[in-house]
Amino acid sequence: MTNEDIDIAFEKILKSVSDIDMALPASFIGDDDKLLVDEQKKMLAVFARYISEGHPGFASCDAKNITFSEDVKNKFKLEFLKLYLTSEKECSVLDMGKKLFKFTKKYLPDNHFNVFSNQGTPIGMLLNKEEHLLFQKELADYLQNETIDASQRGIIEHLYAERNQVGKNLCDDSEIEGLKCNGVDILDDKKGQTWRMTKIKNKGQDIMMIGMKRFAAIDENGKLSEDLIRDYIALVKEFSKQEYDECDALILDLRGNGGGWPYIGDYMARTLYGNTVSTEPKGHLKLDTTAAKLSYAYMEQDDYDNYESKKDRLRLIKENQNTQYSERDGAWTDKYPFNSELGYKKPILVLTDQNTGSNAEVTIGRLREHPYMRTIGDHSCGVVQYHPAATPKASIPLPFGLKIAVPPQGFTGPNGERLEGIGYQPDYPVCKGGNALLVGLERIDEIKQDILQNLPPENNIKTECKREVNIDEVTEMNLKYIGKNNSSLRNCFNELVDITSTIPQLKTPEHQIDKSKLMIEEKILDEIKHKIIDK
């Protein structure tokens, strides 16, 4: 079968699905209920249309690092046709879910896509031990294929390979105990619910360490937490004191950090650069299809489960205003955003592991152009889609059961690099069983030499430090859904936004001049004092 034949057959299946089919109300039937052949094919056809029209990886636009390669697209279509044309006479909803899960994990190189049961459970969690082992072997065999797309390979390796453990986040007390056992002196230790700031003395050097285990203000029940937002405010206030400026190095621990809101990472990046830096990676959106609009509508509707009729489901499409394709500019307006007058000019070590994902990876991207920054640990997760698409709440019901999550928005790193499924490779890899923090402290002098030997020419950029337009868009989006019926929660969120809107201006030349003037004035006063006393 030629690629042309595959395209024709695939398009024919997509055309069998109408907008009404896409907007059908959810069928909350049991996982063990049987699907007839026609029902299986209808479910698969809707599934294919959502992916091919609503996922940025299939967008027919100039988004080279978002759009999947033609090889990936062809494999996806061919394997889908096999799945579609070999429908069984009867198949349970759960068995169909398992087929879709295995299919997408092999042929869809995107960590943010997911398949759920009607109850919102990820299908991957419903595989029994035997099924799991067979799937692992299937993935291992597939990895031998040398033509696998890099991001596709990353997804499979993430599922198949045992995760490299390089220590726990600094927030875990065991890390502090480990430091003490290795002869590290703890000078100061401040701890919140989601963060920790610890000052240590190691090899005669004072080092400030900041651990952040999450950026999301969601509690264990999946609800926005005012308590957690206040915890972030406390972290920002501590960071804004810039106590790290008095130290010989700064360590940011993002191990195990699955991401969340952009405010803290953005604020830290701008403070360390001493300059305004864009907060978003390069983004490509394709929102001009029914599938993409529905995907956004499901993410943005708090009460979408109340839409019972086809008419109301279609109204979701009309209510969504994002109806055009757009492409955002790259994150860096200047290739060298570091301000040598105001920026932090000492080693910055960022600790990462395979659970460092989403906005924690975006934070790494923000800091990549900082000349004093290096990463150490394991490669990050490769989950950078900036939307909560891979969650049960935002999932889309398929006809006759199951749900899928489709991320209709795609991002690359600040310089256009593809990250989904790949992640960031560390500058200093740490082997399994090692501890990135301890290794970093052991090699701190070597890393410092590496930084000093590779510093670019100084570039004194003088720009006003303020929040960029893109972050304001994110803020507006968050404000739509935060504190609708809770003014206290909304006010708390506004406080977080306000406190991270500008970086602390504690190192400006003006302050330095004022300080020197003050020293001169104190000297004159001291001389006058002595003259008066002597007299």
Short mmCIF file of C-alpha atoms in Angstrom, two decimals:
data_model
loop_
_atom_site.label_atom_id
_atom_site.label_comp_id
_atom_site.label_asym_id
_atom_site.label_seq_id
_atom_site.Cartn_x
_atom_site.Cartn_y
_atom_site.Cartn_z
CA MET A 1 0.00 0.00 0.00
CA THR A 2 1.44 3.36 -1.04
CA ASN A 3 1.36 6.50 1.10
CA GLU A 4 -1.20 7.92 -1.32
CA ASP A 5 -3.46 4.89 -0.77
CA ILE A 6 -3.06 5.27 2.99
CA ASP A 7 -4.01 8.97 2.82
CA ILE A 8 -7.10 8.26 0.72
CA ALA A 9 -8.34 5.51 3.04
CA PHE A 10 -7.63 7.58 6.15
CA GLU A 11 -9.44 10.65 4.79
CA LYS A 12 -12.44 8.51 3.87
CA ILE A 13 -12.73 7.36 7.48
CA LEU A 14 -12.46 10.95 8.75
CA LYS A 15 -15.24 12.10 6.39
CA SER A 16 -17.55 9.48 7.86
CA VAL A 17 -17.61 11.58 11.05
CA SER A 18 -19.84 14.67 11.19
CA ASP A 19 -19.68 17.62 13.57
CA ILE A 20 -22.75 16.14 15.25
CA ASP A 21 -20.80 12.91 15.86
CA MET A 22 -17.99 14.94 17.41
CA ALA A 23 -20.43 16.67 19.76
CA LEU A 24 -22.35 13.59 20.90
CA PRO A 25 -23.02 13.52 24.63
CA ALA A 26 -20.93 11.10 26.63
CA SER A 27 -22.12 7.51 26.82
CA PHE A 28 -21.40 6.48 30.38
CA ILE A 29 -21.60 2.75 29.87
CA GLY A 30 -19.68 0.13 31.82
CA ASP A 31 -16.11 -0.86 31.00
CA ASP A 32 -17.24 -4.46 30.48
CA ASP A 33 -20.09 -3.59 28.11
CA LYS A 34 -19.68 -4.95 24.59
CA LEU A 35 -19.21 -2.84 21.46
CA LEU A 36 -20.46 -4.09 18.10
CA VAL A 37 -18.34 -3.67 14.97
CA ASP A 38 -20.14 -0.50 13.83
CA GLU A 39 -19.83 1.02 17.29
CA GLN A 40 -16.13 0.24 17.42
CA LYS A 41 -15.58 1.85 14.02
CA LYS A 42 -17.57 4.97 14.98
CA MET A 43 -15.50 5.34 18.16
CA LEU A 44 -12.25 4.87 16.24
CA ALA A 45 -13.27 7.32 13.51
CA VAL A 46 -14.10 10.06 16.03
CA PHE A 47 -10.85 9.28 17.82
CA ALA A 48 -8.89 9.69 14.56
CA ARG A 49 -10.59 12.95 13.68
CA TYR A 50 -9.83 14.46 17.08
CA ILE A 51 -6.16 13.58 16.72
CA SER A 52 -5.68 14.49 13.06
CA GLU A 53 -7.59 17.79 13.26
CA GLY A 54 -7.15 18.83 16.87
CA HIS A 55 -3.54 17.90 17.63
CA PRO A 56 -0.78 20.40 16.65
CA GLY A 57 1.42 17.48 15.61
CA PHE A 58 -0.77 16.98 12.55
CA ALA A 59 -1.12 20.71 11.75
CA SER A 60 -0.43 21.46 8.10
CA CYS A 61 1.50 24.63 8.81
CA ASP A 62 5.07 25.85 9.10
CA ALA A 63 5.70 24.52 12.58
CA LYS A 64 8.60 22.18 11.96
CA ASN A 65 9.38 21.44 15.58
CA ILE A 66 5.72 20.90 16.50
CA THR A 67 4.41 19.03 13.47
CA PHE A 68 5.22 15.33 13.42
CA SER A 69 7.50 14.05 10.68
CA GLU A 70 5.85 12.61 7.59
CA ASP A 71 7.22 9.22 8.59
CA VAL A 72 5.44 9.39 11.95
CA LYS A 73 2.20 10.52 10.29
CA ASN A 74 2.33 7.72 7.74
CA LYS A 75 3.03 5.08 10.41
CA PHE A 76 0.20 6.45 12.52
CA LYS A 77 -2.28 6.32 9.63
CA LEU A 78 -1.19 2.86 8.48
CA GLU A 79 -1.40 1.31 11.93
CA PHE A 80 -4.72 3.05 12.54
CA LEU A 81 -6.14 1.54 9.34
CA LYS A 82 -5.06 -1.92 10.54
CA LEU A 83 -6.80 -1.29 13.87
CA TYR A 84 -9.93 0.01 12.16
CA LEU A 85 -10.20 -2.74 9.54
CA THR A 86 -9.63 -5.60 11.98
CA SER A 87 -12.46 -4.69 14.36
CA GLU A 88 -13.75 -7.75 16.21
CA LYS A 89 -17.37 -8.86 16.22
CA GLU A 90 -17.56 -7.85 19.86
CA CYS A 91 -15.11 -5.95 22.01
CA SER A 92 -15.51 -4.63 25.54
CA VAL A 93 -15.09 -0.92 26.18
CA LEU A 94 -12.08 -1.60 28.41
CA ASP A 95 -10.40 -3.83 25.81
CA MET A 96 -10.90 -1.10 23.20
CA GLY A 97 -9.34 1.36 25.65
CA LYS A 98 -6.31 -0.87 26.04
CA LYS A 99 -5.92 -1.13 22.28
CA LEU A 100 -6.04 2.66 21.91
CA PHE A 101 -3.60 3.14 24.79
CA LYS A 102 -1.01 0.79 23.29
CA PHE A 103 -1.54 2.20 19.82
CA THR A 104 -1.04 5.84 20.83
CA LYS A 105 1.96 5.15 23.06
CA LYS A 106 3.74 3.58 20.09
CA TYR A 107 2.68 5.87 17.26
CA LEU A 108 1.83 9.24 18.82
CA PRO A 109 5.00 10.95 20.12
CA ASP A 110 3.32 13.16 22.70
CA ASN A 111 3.42 12.65 26.47
CA HIS A 112 0.37 14.85 26.94
CA PHE A 113 -2.05 12.69 24.97
CA ASN A 114 -3.90 10.15 27.07
CA VAL A 115 -6.76 7.62 27.03
CA PHE A 116 -9.09 7.33 30.03
CA SER A 117 -11.91 5.09 31.16
CA ASN A 118 -15.34 6.64 31.62
CA GLN A 119 -14.48 7.05 35.30
CA GLY A 120 -11.39 9.08 34.42
CA THR A 121 -8.79 6.42 35.19
CA PRO A 122 -5.79 6.37 32.81
CA ILE A 123 -6.06 3.15 30.82
CA GLY A 124 -2.38 2.40 31.37
CA MET A 125 -3.18 1.88 35.05
CA LEU A 126 -5.79 -0.76 34.16
CA LEU A 127 -3.37 -3.15 32.44
CA ASN A 128 -2.88 -6.29 34.53
CA LYS A 129 0.62 -7.59 35.26
CA GLU A 130 0.69 -9.98 32.30
CA GLU A 131 -0.58 -7.33 29.89
CA HIS A 132 1.97 -4.86 31.21
CA LEU A 133 4.87 -7.28 30.69
CA LEU A 134 3.72 -8.15 27.16
CA PHE A 135 3.44 -4.45 26.30
CA GLN A 136 6.93 -3.82 27.69
CA LYS A 137 8.30 -6.53 25.41
CA GLU A 138 6.39 -5.07 22.46
CA LEU A 139 7.92 -1.66 23.14
CA ALA A 140 11.40 -3.15 23.55
CA ASP A 141 11.09 -4.86 20.16
CA TYR A 142 9.80 -1.66 18.57
CA LEU A 143 12.79 0.30 19.93
CA GLN A 144 15.03 -1.78 17.68
CA ASN A 145 13.55 0.08 14.72
CA GLU A 146 16.29 2.53 13.70
CA THR A 147 13.88 4.77 11.81
CA ILE A 148 11.84 5.79 14.86
CA ASP A 149 11.41 9.53 15.16
CA ALA A 150 13.51 11.00 18.02
CA SER A 151 10.50 12.24 19.98
CA GLN A 152 8.65 8.97 19.38
CA ARG A 153 11.67 7.07 20.68
CA GLY A 154 11.73 9.35 23.73
CA ILE A 155 8.11 8.53 24.55
CA ILE A 156 8.71 4.79 24.30
CA GLU A 157 11.93 4.89 26.30
CA HIS A 158 10.12 6.89 28.97
CA LEU A 159 7.55 4.09 29.22
CA TYR A 160 9.91 1.17 28.84
CA ALA A 161 13.26 2.06 30.38
CA GLU A 162 13.65 2.04 34.13
CA ARG A 163 13.82 5.63 35.34
CA ASN A 164 17.21 6.85 36.41
CA GLN A 165 17.06 7.76 40.08
CA VAL A 166 19.40 10.65 40.91
CA GLY A 167 18.23 11.54 44.40
CA LYS A 168 15.13 13.17 45.86
CA ASN A 169 14.18 16.84 45.82
CA LEU A 170 15.80 19.01 48.46
CA CYS A 171 12.36 19.37 50.08
CA ASP A 172 12.74 15.78 51.29
CA ASP A 173 14.37 15.70 54.73
CA SER A 174 16.50 12.72 53.66
CA GLU A 175 18.48 15.03 51.36
CA ILE A 176 19.41 17.27 54.29
CA GLU A 177 20.44 14.24 56.35
CA GLY A 178 22.53 13.03 53.41
CA LEU A 179 24.34 16.38 53.29
CA LYS A 180 25.15 16.19 56.99
CA CYS A 181 26.48 12.64 56.58
CA ASN A 182 28.81 13.93 53.85
CA GLY A 183 30.30 16.60 56.08
CA VAL A 184 28.30 19.54 54.74
CA ASP A 185 27.52 22.25 57.29
CA ILE A 186 23.93 23.53 57.36
CA LEU A 187 24.06 27.29 57.99
CA ASP A 188 20.36 28.11 57.55
CA ASP A 189 17.26 26.14 56.63
CA LYS A 190 13.83 27.56 55.72
CA LYS A 191 11.02 25.31 54.59
CA GLY A 192 7.52 25.78 53.19
CA GLN A 193 4.97 23.24 51.95
CA THR A 194 6.32 23.13 48.39
CA TRP A 195 9.81 24.62 48.74
CA ARG A 196 12.97 24.73 50.80
CA MET A 197 15.83 27.27 50.99
CA THR A 198 18.96 25.93 52.66
CA LYS A 199 22.29 27.70 53.01
CA ILE A 200 25.30 25.43 53.40
CA LYS A 201 29.08 25.58 53.65
CA ASN A 202 30.87 23.13 51.40
CA LYS A 203 34.62 23.09 50.67
CA GLY A 204 34.92 26.51 52.24
CA GLN A 205 32.20 27.95 49.99
CA ASP A 206 28.79 29.27 51.00
CA ILE A 207 26.08 27.89 48.71
CA MET A 208 22.37 28.68 48.63
CA MET A 209 20.10 25.80 47.64
CA ILE A 210 16.45 26.22 46.65
CA GLY A 211 14.28 23.14 46.19
CA MET A 212 10.87 23.37 44.52
CA LYS A 213 8.85 20.18 44.27
CA ARG A 214 5.88 21.69 42.38
CA PHE A 215 4.54 24.89 40.82
CA ALA A 216 0.85 23.94 40.83
CA ALA A 217 -1.52 25.28 43.51
CA ILE A 218 -3.76 22.19 43.40
CA ASP A 219 -4.43 20.24 46.56
CA GLU A 220 -4.76 16.46 46.90
CA ASN A 221 -8.47 16.74 45.99
CA GLY A 222 -7.70 18.51 42.71
CA LYS A 223 -8.96 21.88 44.00
CA LEU A 224 -7.23 25.26 43.89
CA SER A 225 -5.69 25.90 47.27
CA GLU A 226 -5.36 29.36 48.79
CA ASP A 227 -2.98 27.81 51.31
CA LEU A 228 -0.62 26.67 48.53
CA ILE A 229 -0.78 30.04 46.76
CA ARG A 230 0.26 31.71 50.01
CA ASP A 231 3.06 29.17 50.25
CA TYR A 232 4.32 30.33 46.83
CA ILE A 233 4.06 33.95 47.93
CA ALA A 234 6.25 33.10 50.92
CA LEU A 235 8.82 31.48 48.58
CA VAL A 236 8.89 34.53 46.29
CA LYS A 237 9.35 36.86 49.26
CA GLU A 238 12.26 34.77 50.51
CA PHE A 239 13.83 34.63 47.04
CA SER A 240 13.41 38.40 46.57
CA LYS A 241 15.72 38.98 49.56
CA GLN A 242 18.49 37.73 47.26
CA GLU A 243 20.41 36.10 50.07
CA TYR A 244 21.96 33.88 47.38
CA ASP A 245 23.80 36.96 46.11
CA GLU A 246 26.04 36.76 49.16
CA CYS A 247 26.91 33.13 48.39
CA ASP A 248 29.46 31.58 46.05
CA ALA A 249 26.88 29.59 44.05
CA LEU A 250 23.17 28.90 43.70
CA ILE A 251 21.54 25.48 43.29
CA LEU A 252 17.94 25.18 42.01
CA ASP A 253 16.54 21.70 42.63
CA LEU A 254 13.77 20.81 40.14
CA ARG A 255 13.99 17.04 40.58
CA GLY A 256 10.52 15.53 40.80
CA ASN A 257 8.89 18.86 39.90
CA GLY A 258 6.02 18.18 37.49
CA GLY A 259 5.37 21.85 36.77
CA GLY A 260 2.32 24.06 37.23
CA TRP A 261 1.99 27.82 37.03
CA PRO A 262 4.72 29.91 35.33
CA TYR A 263 4.95 32.73 37.86
CA ILE A 264 7.69 31.49 40.18
CA GLY A 265 10.03 30.13 37.50
CA ASP A 266 9.52 33.24 35.38
CA TYR A 267 10.20 35.53 38.33
CA MET A 268 13.39 33.69 39.25
CA ALA A 269 14.65 33.74 35.66
CA ARG A 270 14.14 37.48 35.24
CA THR A 271 15.78 38.17 38.60
CA LEU A 272 18.83 36.04 37.77
CA TYR A 273 19.15 37.58 34.30
CA GLY A 274 18.69 41.08 35.71
CA ASN A 275 16.64 41.71 32.62
CA THR A 276 13.25 41.24 31.03
CA VAL A 277 13.01 37.84 29.34
CA SER A 278 10.01 36.43 27.55
CA THR A 279 8.24 33.82 29.61
CA GLU A 280 6.78 31.53 26.94
CA PRO A 281 8.53 29.06 24.68
CA LYS A 282 7.92 29.32 20.96
CA GLY A 283 4.31 28.30 20.37
CA HIS A 284 2.23 27.17 17.45
CA LEU A 285 -1.55 26.95 17.63
CA LYS A 286 -4.01 25.52 15.18
CA LEU A 287 -7.51 26.29 16.34
CA ASP A 288 -9.60 26.48 13.18
CA THR A 289 -11.12 22.99 13.27
CA THR A 290 -14.12 21.55 15.07
CA ALA A 291 -11.88 19.08 16.90
CA ALA A 292 -9.52 21.77 18.19
CA LYS A 293 -12.38 24.05 19.27
CA LEU A 294 -14.08 21.20 21.11
CA SER A 295 -10.83 20.28 22.81
CA TYR A 296 -10.43 23.84 24.05
CA ALA A 297 -14.08 24.00 25.03
CA TYR A 298 -13.76 20.90 27.19
CA MET A 299 -10.70 22.37 28.91
CA GLU A 300 -12.36 25.73 29.53
CA GLN A 301 -15.85 24.63 30.58
CA ASP A 302 -16.16 24.03 34.31
CA ASP A 303 -19.56 22.38 33.89
CA TYR A 304 -19.28 20.65 30.52
CA ASP A 305 -20.75 17.47 31.99
CA ASN A 306 -24.05 19.34 32.22
CA TYR A 307 -24.28 19.68 28.44
CA GLU A 308 -26.65 16.84 27.65
CA SER A 309 -27.85 17.48 24.11
CA LYS A 310 -26.17 17.57 20.72
CA LYS A 311 -27.26 21.19 20.38
CA ASP A 312 -25.53 22.22 23.60
CA ARG A 313 -22.40 20.30 22.67
CA LEU A 314 -22.23 22.20 19.39
CA ARG A 315 -22.81 25.41 21.33
CA LEU A 316 -19.48 24.73 23.05
CA ILE A 317 -17.83 25.17 19.67
CA LYS A 318 -19.54 28.48 18.99
CA GLU A 319 -18.76 29.81 22.46
CA ASN A 320 -15.05 29.21 22.03
CA GLN A 321 -13.43 32.33 20.60
CA ASN A 322 -10.09 30.82 19.60
CA THR A 323 -10.95 30.33 15.96
CA GLN A 324 -7.74 30.98 14.10
CA TYR A 325 -4.26 29.64 13.69
CA SER A 326 -1.51 31.76 15.20
CA GLU A 327 2.23 31.50 15.72
CA ARG A 328 3.99 33.17 18.62
CA ASP A 329 7.40 34.73 18.37
CA GLY A 330 10.43 33.09 19.87
CA ALA A 331 11.03 33.65 23.55
CA TRP A 332 14.25 35.58 23.19
CA THR A 333 13.97 39.05 21.68
CA ASP A 334 17.75 39.20 22.03
CA LYS A 335 20.08 36.22 21.68
CA TYR A 336 21.88 37.27 24.84
CA PRO A 337 19.36 38.53 27.40
CA PHE A 338 21.79 38.43 30.33
CA ASN A 339 22.46 41.84 31.87
CA SER A 340 26.03 41.80 33.15
CA GLU A 341 25.36 44.77 35.44
CA LEU A 342 22.26 43.42 37.16
CA GLY A 343 22.38 39.67 36.58
CA TYR A 344 23.66 37.00 38.95
CA LYS A 345 27.30 36.32 38.03
CA LYS A 346 28.03 33.18 39.98
CA PRO A 347 27.45 29.48 39.16
CA ILE A 348 23.82 28.36 38.94
CA LEU A 349 23.30 24.59 39.06
CA VAL A 350 19.85 23.28 38.12
CA LEU A 351 19.14 19.72 39.24
CA THR A 352 16.85 17.67 36.97
CA ASP A 353 15.51 14.14 36.66
CA GLN A 354 13.01 12.24 34.53
CA ASN A 355 10.15 13.60 36.63
CA THR A 356 11.08 17.22 35.88
CA GLY A 357 8.31 18.19 33.49
CA SER A 358 5.95 20.77 32.03
CA ASN A 359 6.54 24.21 33.50
CA ALA A 360 9.59 22.97 35.40
CA GLU A 361 11.08 22.22 31.96
CA VAL A 362 9.94 25.62 30.72
CA THR A 363 11.87 27.09 33.68
CA ILE A 364 14.98 25.25 32.46
CA GLY A 365 14.32 26.71 29.00
CA ARG A 366 14.08 30.22 30.43
CA LEU A 367 17.47 29.82 32.07
CA ARG A 368 19.27 28.12 29.17
CA GLU A 369 20.76 31.39 27.89
CA HIS A 370 22.09 32.39 31.30
CA PRO A 371 25.89 32.17 30.88
CA TYR A 372 26.42 31.00 34.47
CA MET A 373 23.80 28.22 34.40
CA ARG A 374 24.46 24.48 34.05
CA THR A 375 22.14 21.46 34.48
CA ILE A 376 23.07 18.30 36.33
CA GLY A 377 21.23 15.02 36.89
CA ASP A 378 19.09 13.07 34.43
CA HIS A 379 17.26 14.20 31.30
CA SER A 380 13.93 15.91 31.93
CA CYS A 381 10.56 14.34 31.21
CA GLY A 382 9.75 15.86 27.81
CA VAL A 383 6.27 17.06 28.74
CA VAL A 384 6.06 20.69 27.67
CA GLN A 385 2.56 21.21 26.28
CA TYR A 386 1.30 24.29 28.06
CA HIS A 387 -2.25 23.21 28.78
CA PRO A 388 -3.89 20.74 31.17
CA ALA A 389 -4.95 18.56 28.27
CA ALA A 390 -3.72 15.26 29.66
CA THR A 391 -6.08 15.28 32.63
CA PRO A 392 -9.39 13.46 33.19
CA LYS A 393 -11.25 16.73 33.74
CA ALA A 394 -10.23 18.09 30.34
CA SER A 395 -10.80 14.80 28.53
CA ILE A 396 -13.24 14.39 25.66
CA PRO A 397 -15.87 11.62 25.61
CA LEU A 398 -15.85 9.28 22.62
CA PRO A 399 -19.13 7.74 21.41
CA PHE A 400 -20.00 4.51 23.22
CA GLY A 401 -17.51 5.01 26.04
CA LEU A 402 -13.91 6.02 26.88
CA LYS A 403 -12.36 9.49 26.98
CA ILE A 404 -9.28 11.01 25.39
CA ALA A 405 -7.24 14.11 26.14
CA VAL A 406 -5.99 16.04 23.10
CA PRO A 407 -3.56 18.95 23.59
CA PRO A 408 -4.58 21.46 20.86
CA GLN A 409 -1.60 23.69 21.62
CA GLY A 410 2.04 22.85 21.08
CA PHE A 411 5.28 24.45 22.21
CA THR A 412 8.97 24.13 21.61
CA GLY A 413 11.82 25.48 23.70
CA PRO A 414 12.88 29.15 23.61
CA ASN A 415 15.10 28.64 20.58
CA GLY A 416 12.68 26.43 18.69
CA GLU A 417 14.03 23.08 19.89
CA ARG A 418 11.64 20.13 20.00
CA LEU A 419 11.14 18.94 23.58
CA GLU A 420 7.98 16.82 23.66
CA GLY A 421 9.06 13.26 24.31
CA ILE A 422 12.73 14.28 24.42
CA GLY A 423 13.27 16.77 27.23
CA TYR A 424 16.50 18.54 28.12
CA GLN A 425 19.72 16.56 28.34
CA PRO A 426 21.81 17.58 31.38
CA ASP A 427 25.18 19.26 30.95
CA TYR A 428 26.51 16.93 33.64
CA PRO A 429 24.75 13.53 33.58
CA VAL A 430 24.54 11.57 36.82
CA CYS A 431 24.46 7.78 36.74
CA LYS A 432 21.65 5.77 38.26
CA GLY A 433 22.05 5.46 42.01
CA GLY A 434 24.01 8.69 42.21
CA ASN A 435 22.72 11.85 43.82
CA ALA A 436 22.71 14.93 41.59
CA LEU A 437 23.02 17.26 44.58
CA LEU A 438 26.04 15.50 46.06
CA VAL A 439 27.69 15.14 42.64
CA GLY A 440 27.11 18.83 41.96
CA LEU A 441 28.71 19.82 45.25
CA GLU A 442 31.64 17.49 44.60
CA ARG A 443 32.23 18.96 41.12
CA ILE A 444 31.40 22.58 41.93
CA ASP A 445 34.96 23.83 41.25
CA GLU A 446 35.11 21.97 37.92
CA ILE A 447 31.73 23.39 36.88
CA LYS A 448 32.81 26.88 37.89
CA GLN A 449 35.89 26.59 35.67
CA ASP A 450 33.73 25.38 32.79
CA ILE A 451 31.48 28.43 33.22
CA LEU A 452 34.35 30.93 33.41
CA GLN A 453 36.09 29.47 30.35
CA ASN A 454 32.93 29.69 28.23
CA LEU A 455 31.62 33.12 29.18
CA PRO A 456 30.55 35.20 26.15
CA PRO A 457 31.57 38.87 25.90
CA GLU A 458 29.78 41.07 28.40
CA ASN A 459 26.63 42.68 27.11
CA ASN A 460 25.19 45.43 29.25
CA ILE A 461 21.52 45.52 28.35
CA LYS A 462 19.50 48.19 30.10
CA THR A 463 15.79 47.45 29.86
CA GLU A 464 12.91 47.95 32.18
CA CYS A 465 12.18 44.80 34.15
CA LYS A 466 8.48 44.03 33.90
CA ARG A 467 6.12 41.21 33.03
CA GLU A 468 6.00 40.26 29.38
CA VAL A 469 2.82 40.26 27.28
CA ASN A 470 2.64 36.48 27.04
CA ILE A 471 2.61 36.00 30.79
CA ASP A 472 -0.19 38.54 31.03
CA GLU A 473 -2.20 36.37 28.63
CA VAL A 474 -1.66 33.39 30.91
CA THR A 475 -2.65 35.50 33.91
CA GLU A 476 -5.87 36.58 32.23
CA MET A 477 -6.66 32.95 31.40
CA ASN A 478 -6.06 31.91 35.00
CA LEU A 479 -8.15 34.78 36.33
CA LYS A 480 -11.14 33.53 34.32
CA TYR A 481 -11.29 30.38 36.41
CA ILE A 482 -9.80 31.34 39.75
CA GLY A 483 -11.99 32.52 42.56
CA LYS A 484 -15.26 32.78 40.63
CA ASN A 485 -17.13 32.26 43.89
CA ASN A 486 -14.25 32.81 46.27
CA SER A 487 -13.02 36.39 46.56
CA SER A 488 -10.37 35.40 49.13
CA LEU A 489 -8.83 32.88 46.70
CA ARG A 490 -8.90 35.42 43.88
CA ASN A 491 -7.28 38.12 46.02
CA CYS A 492 -4.60 35.66 47.07
CA PHE A 493 -3.89 34.82 43.42
CA ASN A 494 -3.75 38.53 42.55
CA GLU A 495 -1.17 38.98 45.27
CA LEU A 496 1.00 36.24 43.72
CA VAL A 497 0.69 37.90 40.30
CA ASP A 498 1.56 41.32 41.70
CA ILE A 499 4.54 40.15 43.71
CA THR A 500 6.07 38.40 40.67
CA SER A 501 5.33 41.19 38.18
CA THR A 502 8.64 43.01 38.63
CA ILE A 503 12.03 41.80 39.74
CA PRO A 504 13.64 43.26 42.87
CA GLN A 505 15.80 46.25 41.99
CA LEU A 506 18.42 45.71 44.67
CA LYS A 507 21.54 45.79 42.52
CA THR A 508 21.00 48.75 40.18
CA PRO A 509 23.91 51.14 39.56
CA GLU A 510 21.84 53.84 41.24
CA HIS A 511 21.74 51.85 44.46
CA GLN A 512 25.45 51.19 44.23
CA ILE A 513 26.15 54.88 43.75
CA ASP A 514 23.87 55.80 46.64
CA LYS A 515 25.69 53.28 48.81
CA SER A 516 29.11 54.75 47.92
CA LYS A 517 27.82 58.26 48.60
CA LEU A 518 26.54 57.11 51.93
CA MET A 519 29.97 55.69 52.80
CA ILE A 520 31.60 59.04 51.95
CA GLU A 521 29.04 60.90 54.01
CA GLU A 522 29.61 58.54 56.95
CA LYS A 523 33.38 59.11 56.66
CA ILE A 524 32.94 62.88 56.72
CA LEU A 525 30.61 62.65 59.71
CA ASP A 526 33.11 60.38 61.45
CA GLU A 527 35.92 62.89 60.86
CA ILE A 528 33.75 65.74 62.17
CA LYS A 529 32.85 63.59 65.18
CA HIS A 530 36.52 63.01 65.98
CA LYS A 531 37.32 66.72 65.62
CA ILE A 532 34.52 67.60 68.00
CA ILE A 533 35.64 64.96 70.52
CA ASP A 534 39.33 65.96 70.18
CA LYS A 535 38.42 69.60 70.67
#
